[in-house]
Amino acid sequence: MTSRNLRDSRLRLVRPRPTATARRAVTNRRTRPAPRPPEGTPPTAELAGQAREVLADAVRIARWAAAHHAEGSAAERERAAEDLRLTPGQVHAGWDRARLAGLVELHAGTARPGWRLNAWDRDDSAVLRGWVALFDAWPLVHPAPADVAPAAVAEAVEAVPQVLSLLQLSAGPVLLPALLDLLQQRVAELREERCEVPYGPEPDPAATAGPPATVLPALLDWAMEGLAAVGALTLGEGHATLTPLGNWAVWVKLEQICVAAQSPAGHIEQSAEEMLRGCARLSPGPARAEYRAWLAARTVSSAVTELVAAARGEDALLRGLAFEALRVVGAAAEADVRAAAEEPSLRPYALLWLAEYEGADPEDTADVLTREEATWLWVDTAAAVADHGESALLVRHLDSAVQGTVPALLDEVRAVGHPRTVQVLVALAAAHPDPALAKAVRRAAFQVHTGGA
């Protein structure tokens, strides 16, 4: 290839898929046999039917909101209540559930049907995923007592999975005093694990065991009511029982934890960075299962903070995987992702995350990036490939650039100021089989390195 036809050569214009490209650098597909649910678990179709019943009002409200391009205002809720013959309170609750379950999405403040709503009547797996999203968000569905400190609420939320495990293992009603004892023990263990033991004179045992004894019963009641509100359990006189849906959901999450604990890297016990590195060789489906298991063992806030911190690191592959894990978190990560969009190194990933979260078509999400942001992301992904992948993949990555020609790409790569620009260009020059193109790329690397034009 001569220098003339290098300048005229066109890159194939393809939708950039940065995480997919980087993942292919290290993917080593593994398959696991699907675990079987406990004996007596209803079939998927029956579970989906129960989930449809729980979310029936949310589905009606989501369809009404999408048809009327609603924004969720008070006036619209009153109109929906009249049209659907529900109370304004029911509409408000159903609107929240619809958003949490992914049934409705807001685009520039206007409601559109989520993909799960479109598949609601024909896809049982979509229905169950929507219900599980609601189940995971139970603390948002049922507001915590206003007179309880947020730290105590957070501890209770972190301890609830242990309570659910007892309910699941009991396979029947469990007395609330037994659940309260377990909640108290788990909260105390969590504080001990965090080494929250004050120094100095011997402390009051009640102070070191977590929230005051008068608070934990109220928090247990709140948790049980919140889980009942999403259809995970039923409450009787002094006892609680998991519903078939709740029993199935707890089993699924326990299986996820077991899978992660049995994985070669032992992801469940690791930091976010180590977990992401261990998941890098998994294909997307198993990786998402590992993310869910890792998340299930932590509070949402601490997990999101740790994932964003991992994304700020030097490894570009982990940056992309961190945002994949944040997609599993969903709505609870939105505020942190919006804050991350203010950081130049995280901005392209955050904008793509937000576009997907707000319901953009996967084929169109890249359109939210400016030319400079897309170029920065191209360099960052190339850095991940160069660090973890093969030369051939780096060469193929050249085709995903948004620029139309190689010279245009090199000009914009030099201008974007990515800290790994020189290393990426050197690696690309070494990998590319075309001498003329490799020479141009090496020249660009030298110019960046020396500060030349």
Coordinates of C-alpha atoms in Angstrom, one line a residue:
M1 CA 0.0 0.0 0.0
T2 CA 1.5 3.4 -1.0
S3 CA 1.2 6.5 1.0
R4 CA -1.3 7.9 -1.5
N5 CA -3.8 5.1 -1.3
L6 CA -3.2 5.0 2.5
R7 CA -4.6 8.5 2.6
D8 CA -7.6 7.5 0.5
S9 CA -8.3 4.2 2.2
R10 CA -11.5 4.0 4.2
L11 CA -12.1 2.4 7.5
R12 CA -15.2 0.3 7.7
L13 CA -17.7 2.3 9.7
V14 CA -19.1 0.0 12.4
R15 CA -20.8 0.6 15.7
P16 CA -18.1 0.6 18.4
R17 CA -18.6 -2.0 21.0
P18 CA -15.7 -1.3 23.4
T19 CA -16.4 -3.8 26.1
A20 CA -17.1 -6.6 23.7
T21 CA -14.0 -5.9 21.7
A22 CA -11.8 -5.8 24.9
R23 CA -13.5 -8.9 26.2
R24 CA -12.6 -10.9 23.1
A25 CA -9.0 -10.2 23.9
V26 CA -9.2 -12.6 26.9
T27 CA -12.3 -14.6 26.5
N28 CA -12.0 -18.3 27.1
R29 CA -15.6 -19.6 27.0
R30 CA -16.7 -21.9 29.7
T31 CA -20.0 -23.6 30.1
R32 CA -21.6 -24.7 33.3
P33 CA -24.5 -27.1 33.6
A34 CA -27.7 -25.2 34.6
P35 CA -28.4 -25.9 38.3
R36 CA -31.8 -27.4 39.1
P37 CA -34.1 -25.7 41.5
P38 CA -35.2 -27.5 44.7
E39 CA -37.9 -30.1 44.5
G40 CA -41.3 -28.6 44.7
T41 CA -40.4 -25.4 42.9
P42 CA -43.1 -24.5 40.4
P43 CA -42.2 -24.6 36.7
T44 CA -41.1 -21.4 35.1
A45 CA -44.4 -20.7 33.5
E46 CA -46.2 -20.9 36.8
L47 CA -43.6 -18.6 38.5
A48 CA -44.0 -16.1 35.7
G49 CA -47.7 -16.2 36.1
Q50 CA -47.3 -15.3 39.8
A51 CA -44.9 -12.5 38.8
R52 CA -47.5 -11.2 36.4
E53 CA -50.0 -11.0 39.2
V54 CA -47.7 -9.1 41.5
L55 CA -46.9 -6.6 38.7
A56 CA -50.4 -6.4 37.1
D57 CA -51.0 -2.8 38.2
A58 CA -47.5 -1.8 37.3
V59 CA -48.0 -3.2 33.8
R60 CA -51.3 -1.4 33.3
I61 CA -49.8 1.9 34.5
A62 CA -46.7 1.4 32.3
R63 CA -48.9 0.8 29.2
W64 CA -51.0 3.9 30.1
A65 CA -47.9 6.0 30.6
A66 CA -46.3 4.9 27.4
A67 CA -49.5 5.5 25.4
H68 CA -49.9 9.0 26.8
H69 CA -46.2 9.9 26.7
A70 CA -46.4 10.7 30.4
E71 CA -43.8 12.3 32.6
G72 CA -45.0 11.0 36.0
S73 CA -46.4 14.3 37.2
A74 CA -49.1 14.5 39.9
A75 CA -51.7 15.7 37.3
E76 CA -50.9 12.7 35.1
R77 CA -51.2 10.3 38.1
E78 CA -54.6 11.7 38.9
R79 CA -55.7 11.2 35.2
A80 CA -54.2 7.7 35.2
A81 CA -56.1 6.9 38.4
E82 CA -59.3 8.0 36.8
D83 CA -58.7 6.1 33.5
L84 CA -57.5 2.9 35.2
R85 CA -60.0 3.1 38.2
L86 CA -57.2 3.1 40.7
T87 CA -56.4 5.4 43.6
P88 CA -53.7 8.1 43.1
G89 CA -51.6 6.2 45.7
Q90 CA -51.9 3.0 43.7
V91 CA -50.8 4.8 40.6
H92 CA -47.8 6.3 42.4
A93 CA -46.8 3.0 43.8
G94 CA -47.3 1.2 40.4
W95 CA -45.3 3.9 38.6
D96 CA -42.4 3.3 40.9
R97 CA -42.6 -0.5 40.5
A98 CA -42.9 -0.2 36.7
R99 CA -39.7 1.8 36.6
L100 CA -37.8 -0.5 39.0
A101 CA -38.9 -3.5 37.0
G102 CA -37.9 -2.1 33.7
L103 CA -41.4 -1.9 32.3
V104 CA -41.2 1.8 31.5
E105 CA -38.3 4.0 30.7
L106 CA -37.9 7.8 30.6
H107 CA -36.5 9.4 27.5
A108 CA -35.9 13.1 28.0
G109 CA -38.6 13.0 30.7
T110 CA -41.2 11.2 28.6
A111 CA -42.3 7.6 29.2
R112 CA -41.6 4.8 26.7
P113 CA -42.3 1.1 27.1
G114 CA -39.3 -0.8 28.3
W115 CA -38.3 -4.0 26.4
R116 CA -39.7 -6.1 29.2
L117 CA -43.1 -4.5 28.7
N118 CA -43.0 -5.3 25.0
A119 CA -42.2 -8.9 25.8
W120 CA -44.5 -9.2 28.8
D121 CA -47.2 -11.4 27.4
R122 CA -44.9 -13.9 25.5
D123 CA -41.6 -14.1 27.4
D124 CA -41.7 -15.8 30.8
S125 CA -38.0 -15.2 31.4
A126 CA -38.4 -11.4 30.7
V127 CA -41.2 -11.4 33.3
L128 CA -39.1 -13.2 35.9
R129 CA -36.2 -10.9 35.3
G130 CA -38.5 -7.9 35.7
W131 CA -39.8 -9.3 39.0
V132 CA -36.3 -10.1 40.3
A133 CA -35.3 -6.5 39.6
L134 CA -38.2 -5.4 41.7
F135 CA -37.3 -7.9 44.4
D136 CA -33.8 -6.6 44.5
A137 CA -35.2 -3.0 44.9
W138 CA -37.4 -3.8 47.9
P139 CA -35.8 -1.1 50.1
L140 CA -36.9 1.5 47.5
V141 CA -40.4 0.1 47.2
H142 CA -41.1 0.4 50.9
P143 CA -39.5 3.5 52.5
A144 CA -37.6 3.0 55.7
P145 CA -38.9 4.4 59.0
A146 CA -38.1 8.1 59.0
D147 CA -36.9 8.1 62.7
V148 CA -34.2 5.5 62.1
A149 CA -30.6 6.5 61.3
P150 CA -29.6 5.7 57.7
A151 CA -26.6 3.8 59.0
A152 CA -28.8 1.5 60.9
V153 CA -31.1 1.0 57.9
A154 CA -28.1 0.1 55.7
E155 CA -26.9 -2.5 58.3
A156 CA -30.3 -4.1 58.3
V157 CA -30.5 -4.2 54.5
E158 CA -27.1 -5.8 54.4
A159 CA -28.2 -8.4 56.9
V160 CA -31.6 -9.3 55.3
P161 CA -30.1 -11.9 52.8
Q162 CA -29.2 -14.0 55.9
V163 CA -32.8 -13.7 57.1
L164 CA -34.1 -14.8 53.7
S165 CA -31.7 -17.7 53.7
L166 CA -33.3 -19.0 56.9
L167 CA -36.7 -18.6 55.5
Q168 CA -35.7 -20.5 52.4
L169 CA -34.1 -23.3 54.3
S170 CA -37.0 -23.6 56.7
A171 CA -39.4 -24.2 53.8
G172 CA -42.3 -23.0 55.8
P173 CA -43.4 -20.3 58.4
V174 CA -40.7 -18.9 60.7
L175 CA -41.5 -17.0 63.9
L176 CA -40.6 -13.3 63.8
P177 CA -38.6 -13.6 67.1
A178 CA -36.3 -16.2 65.5
L179 CA -35.8 -13.9 62.5
L180 CA -35.1 -11.0 64.9
D181 CA -32.5 -13.0 66.7
L182 CA -30.8 -13.8 63.4
L183 CA -31.0 -10.2 62.3
Q184 CA -29.3 -9.1 65.5
Q185 CA -26.5 -11.7 65.1
R186 CA -25.9 -10.8 61.5
V187 CA -25.7 -7.1 62.2
A188 CA -23.2 -7.7 65.1
E189 CA -21.1 -9.9 62.7
L190 CA -21.1 -7.2 60.1
R191 CA -19.9 -4.7 62.5
E192 CA -17.2 -7.0 63.8
E193 CA -16.1 -7.8 60.3
R194 CA -15.6 -4.1 59.8
C195 CA -13.7 -3.9 63.1
E196 CA -16.1 -1.3 64.4
V197 CA -15.0 -1.8 68.0
P198 CA -14.2 1.4 69.9
Y199 CA -11.0 1.8 71.9
G200 CA -10.8 3.0 75.5
P201 CA -13.0 1.9 78.4
E202 CA -15.0 -1.2 78.0
P203 CA -18.0 -0.3 75.8
D204 CA -21.6 -0.8 76.4
P205 CA -22.5 -4.2 74.7
A206 CA -25.7 -2.7 73.3
A207 CA -23.6 0.0 71.5
T208 CA -21.2 -2.5 69.9
A209 CA -23.9 -4.9 68.7
G210 CA -25.3 -2.6 66.1
P211 CA -28.5 -0.5 66.2
P212 CA -30.3 -0.3 69.6
A213 CA -32.5 -3.2 70.5
T214 CA -35.5 -0.9 70.2
V215 CA -34.6 -0.1 66.6
L216 CA -34.0 -3.6 65.2
P217 CA -37.6 -4.9 65.7
A218 CA -38.9 -1.9 63.7
L219 CA -36.3 -2.6 61.0
L220 CA -37.3 -6.2 60.9
D221 CA -40.9 -5.2 60.5
W222 CA -40.0 -2.8 57.8
A223 CA -38.0 -5.4 55.9
M224 CA -40.7 -8.0 56.1
E225 CA -43.3 -5.5 55.0
G226 CA -41.1 -4.4 52.1
L227 CA -40.5 -8.0 50.9
A228 CA -44.2 -8.8 51.3
A229 CA -45.0 -5.7 49.2
V230 CA -43.0 -7.1 46.2
G231 CA -44.5 -10.6 46.6
A232 CA -41.5 -12.3 48.1
L233 CA -43.2 -13.4 51.3
T234 CA -46.5 -13.5 53.2
L235 CA -46.9 -12.3 56.8
G236 CA -49.1 -14.1 59.4
E237 CA -49.7 -13.6 63.1
G238 CA -46.1 -13.4 64.4
H239 CA -44.5 -15.3 61.5
A240 CA -43.4 -15.0 57.9
T241 CA -43.3 -17.4 54.9
L242 CA -41.6 -17.2 51.6
T243 CA -43.9 -17.3 48.6
P244 CA -43.0 -19.7 45.7
L245 CA -41.6 -16.6 43.9
G246 CA -39.6 -15.6 46.9
N247 CA -38.3 -19.1 47.6
W248 CA -37.2 -19.4 44.0
A249 CA -35.5 -16.0 44.0
V250 CA -33.5 -16.7 47.2
W251 CA -32.5 -20.1 45.7
V252 CA -31.3 -18.4 42.5
K253 CA -29.2 -15.9 44.5
L254 CA -27.7 -18.6 46.7
E255 CA -26.8 -20.5 43.6
Q256 CA -25.0 -17.4 42.2
I257 CA -23.0 -17.1 45.4
C258 CA -22.1 -20.8 45.3
V259 CA -21.0 -20.5 41.7
A260 CA -18.8 -17.5 42.5
A261 CA -17.3 -19.2 45.5
Q262 CA -16.5 -22.3 43.5
S263 CA -14.9 -20.3 40.6
P264 CA -11.1 -20.5 40.2
A265 CA -10.5 -17.0 41.5
G266 CA -13.0 -17.2 44.4
H267 CA -14.7 -14.0 43.3
I268 CA -17.2 -13.7 46.2
E269 CA -14.4 -12.9 48.6
Q270 CA -12.3 -10.6 46.4
S271 CA -12.1 -6.9 45.8
A272 CA -13.9 -5.4 42.8
E273 CA -10.7 -5.2 40.9
E274 CA -9.7 -8.8 41.5
M275 CA -13.3 -10.0 40.8
L276 CA -13.4 -8.1 37.5
R277 CA -10.0 -9.5 36.5
G278 CA -11.2 -13.0 37.3
C279 CA -14.4 -12.5 35.3
A280 CA -12.5 -11.2 32.2
R281 CA -12.2 -14.6 30.7
L282 CA -15.9 -15.5 31.1
S283 CA -18.4 -14.9 28.3
P284 CA -21.0 -12.2 29.1
G285 CA -23.7 -14.5 30.6
P286 CA -21.5 -16.3 33.2
A287 CA -19.8 -13.0 34.0
R288 CA -23.1 -11.4 34.8
A289 CA -23.9 -14.3 37.2
E290 CA -20.6 -13.7 38.9
Y291 CA -21.3 -10.0 39.2
R292 CA -24.7 -10.7 40.8
A293 CA -23.2 -13.1 43.3
W294 CA -20.5 -10.6 44.2
L295 CA -23.1 -7.8 44.6
A296 CA -25.3 -10.1 46.7
A297 CA -22.6 -10.3 49.3
R298 CA -22.3 -6.5 49.7
T299 CA -24.4 -3.4 50.2
V300 CA -25.3 -1.7 47.0
S301 CA -23.6 1.5 48.0
S302 CA -20.3 0.0 48.9
A303 CA -20.3 -2.3 45.8
V304 CA -20.9 0.7 43.5
T305 CA -18.2 2.7 45.1
E306 CA -15.8 -0.1 44.8
L307 CA -16.7 -0.7 41.1
V308 CA -16.3 3.0 40.2
A309 CA -12.9 3.0 42.0
A310 CA -11.8 0.0 39.9
A311 CA -12.9 1.8 36.8
R312 CA -10.6 4.7 37.7
G313 CA -7.5 2.4 37.6
E314 CA -5.0 2.1 34.9
D315 CA -6.3 -1.2 33.4
A316 CA -8.7 -0.2 30.6
L317 CA -10.1 -3.7 30.4
L318 CA -11.3 -3.5 34.0
R319 CA -12.8 -0.1 33.3
G320 CA -15.1 -1.6 30.7
L321 CA -15.9 -4.6 32.9
A322 CA -16.7 -2.3 35.9
F323 CA -19.4 -0.6 33.9
E324 CA -20.7 -4.0 32.8
A325 CA -21.1 -4.9 36.5
L326 CA -22.7 -1.5 37.1
R327 CA -25.3 -2.5 34.4
V328 CA -26.2 -5.4 36.7
V329 CA -26.7 -3.0 39.6
G330 CA -29.2 -1.0 37.5
A331 CA -31.1 2.0 39.0
A332 CA -29.2 2.0 42.3
A333 CA -26.0 2.9 40.4
E334 CA -27.5 5.8 38.4
A335 CA -26.4 8.7 40.7
D336 CA -22.8 7.4 40.9
V337 CA -22.6 6.8 37.1
R338 CA -23.9 10.4 36.5
A339 CA -21.2 11.7 38.8
A340 CA -18.6 9.5 36.9
A341 CA -19.6 11.2 33.7
E342 CA -17.9 14.3 34.9
E343 CA -14.5 12.5 35.0
P344 CA -12.9 12.5 31.5
S345 CA -11.5 9.0 31.8
L346 CA -14.9 7.5 32.7
R347 CA -17.2 9.8 30.7
P348 CA -17.6 7.7 27.6
Y349 CA -18.4 4.6 29.6
A350 CA -20.8 6.5 31.8
L351 CA -22.6 8.1 28.9
L352 CA -23.1 4.7 27.2
W353 CA -24.3 3.3 30.5
L354 CA -26.8 6.1 30.9
A355 CA -28.0 5.8 27.3
E356 CA -28.7 2.1 27.8
Y357 CA -30.3 2.7 31.2
E358 CA -32.6 5.3 29.7
G359 CA -33.7 2.9 27.0
A360 CA -31.8 3.8 23.9
D361 CA -31.6 1.2 21.2
P362 CA -28.3 -0.8 21.7
E363 CA -27.4 0.1 18.0
D364 CA -27.8 3.8 18.7
T365 CA -26.1 4.2 22.1
A366 CA -22.8 5.3 20.5
D367 CA -24.5 8.3 19.1
V368 CA -24.5 9.9 22.6
L369 CA -20.7 10.4 22.4
T370 CA -19.0 13.3 20.7
R371 CA -16.3 12.6 18.2
E372 CA -13.6 13.3 20.8
E373 CA -15.3 11.0 23.3
A374 CA -15.6 8.2 20.8
T375 CA -12.0 8.6 19.8
W376 CA -10.9 8.6 23.5
L377 CA -12.9 5.4 24.0
W378 CA -11.4 3.8 20.9
V379 CA -7.9 4.4 22.3
D380 CA -8.9 3.1 25.7
T381 CA -10.3 0.0 24.2
A382 CA -7.2 -0.5 22.1
A383 CA -5.2 -0.2 25.3
A384 CA -7.2 -3.0 26.8
V385 CA -6.6 -5.1 23.7
A386 CA -2.9 -4.3 23.6
D387 CA -2.5 -5.3 27.3
H388 CA -4.6 -8.5 27.2
G389 CA -5.2 -9.6 23.6
E390 CA -3.6 -10.7 20.4
S391 CA -2.2 -8.7 17.6
A392 CA -4.9 -9.8 15.1
L393 CA -7.6 -8.4 17.4
L394 CA -5.8 -5.1 17.7
V395 CA -5.7 -4.9 13.9
R396 CA -9.4 -5.6 13.6
H397 CA -10.1 -3.0 16.3
L398 CA -8.9 -0.4 13.7
D399 CA -12.1 -1.0 11.8
S400 CA -14.3 0.1 14.7
A401 CA -13.0 3.7 14.6
V402 CA -15.5 6.4 13.8
Q403 CA -13.2 8.3 11.5
G404 CA -13.4 7.6 7.8
T405 CA -9.7 7.3 7.0
V406 CA -6.5 6.2 8.7
P407 CA -4.9 9.7 8.5
A408 CA -8.1 11.2 10.0
L409 CA -8.0 8.6 12.8
L410 CA -4.4 9.3 13.6
D411 CA -4.9 13.1 13.6
E412 CA -7.8 12.8 16.1
V413 CA -6.0 10.2 18.2
R414 CA -3.1 12.5 18.6
A415 CA -5.3 15.4 19.6
V416 CA -7.5 13.5 22.1
G417 CA -4.8 13.3 24.7
H418 CA -5.3 9.8 26.0
P419 CA -2.4 8.8 28.3
R420 CA -1.9 5.5 26.5
T421 CA -1.9 6.9 23.0
V422 CA 1.8 6.3 22.4
Q423 CA 1.7 2.7 23.6
V424 CA -1.4 1.9 21.6
L425 CA 0.0 3.3 18.4
V426 CA 3.3 1.5 18.8
A427 CA 1.5 -1.8 19.4
L428 CA -0.8 -1.2 16.4
A429 CA 2.2 -0.4 14.2
A430 CA 4.0 -3.6 15.3
A431 CA 0.8 -5.7 14.7
H432 CA -0.4 -4.3 11.4
P433 CA 0.8 -6.3 8.3
D434 CA 0.7 -3.4 5.9
P435 CA 4.1 -1.7 5.9
A436 CA 2.8 1.7 4.7
L437 CA 0.1 1.9 7.4
A438 CA 2.5 0.6 10.1
K439 CA 4.9 3.3 9.1
A440 CA 2.3 6.0 9.3
V441 CA 1.2 4.8 12.7
R442 CA 4.8 4.7 14.0
R443 CA 5.3 8.2 12.8
A444 CA 2.2 9.3 14.7
A445 CA 3.4 7.6 17.8
F446 CA 6.7 9.4 17.5
Q447 CA 5.0 12.7 17.1
V448 CA 2.9 12.2 20.2
H449 CA 5.9 11.1 22.2
T450 CA 8.0 14.1 21.2
G451 CA 5.1 16.6 21.2
G452 CA 5.3 17.3 17.5
A453 CA 2.5 18.2 15.3

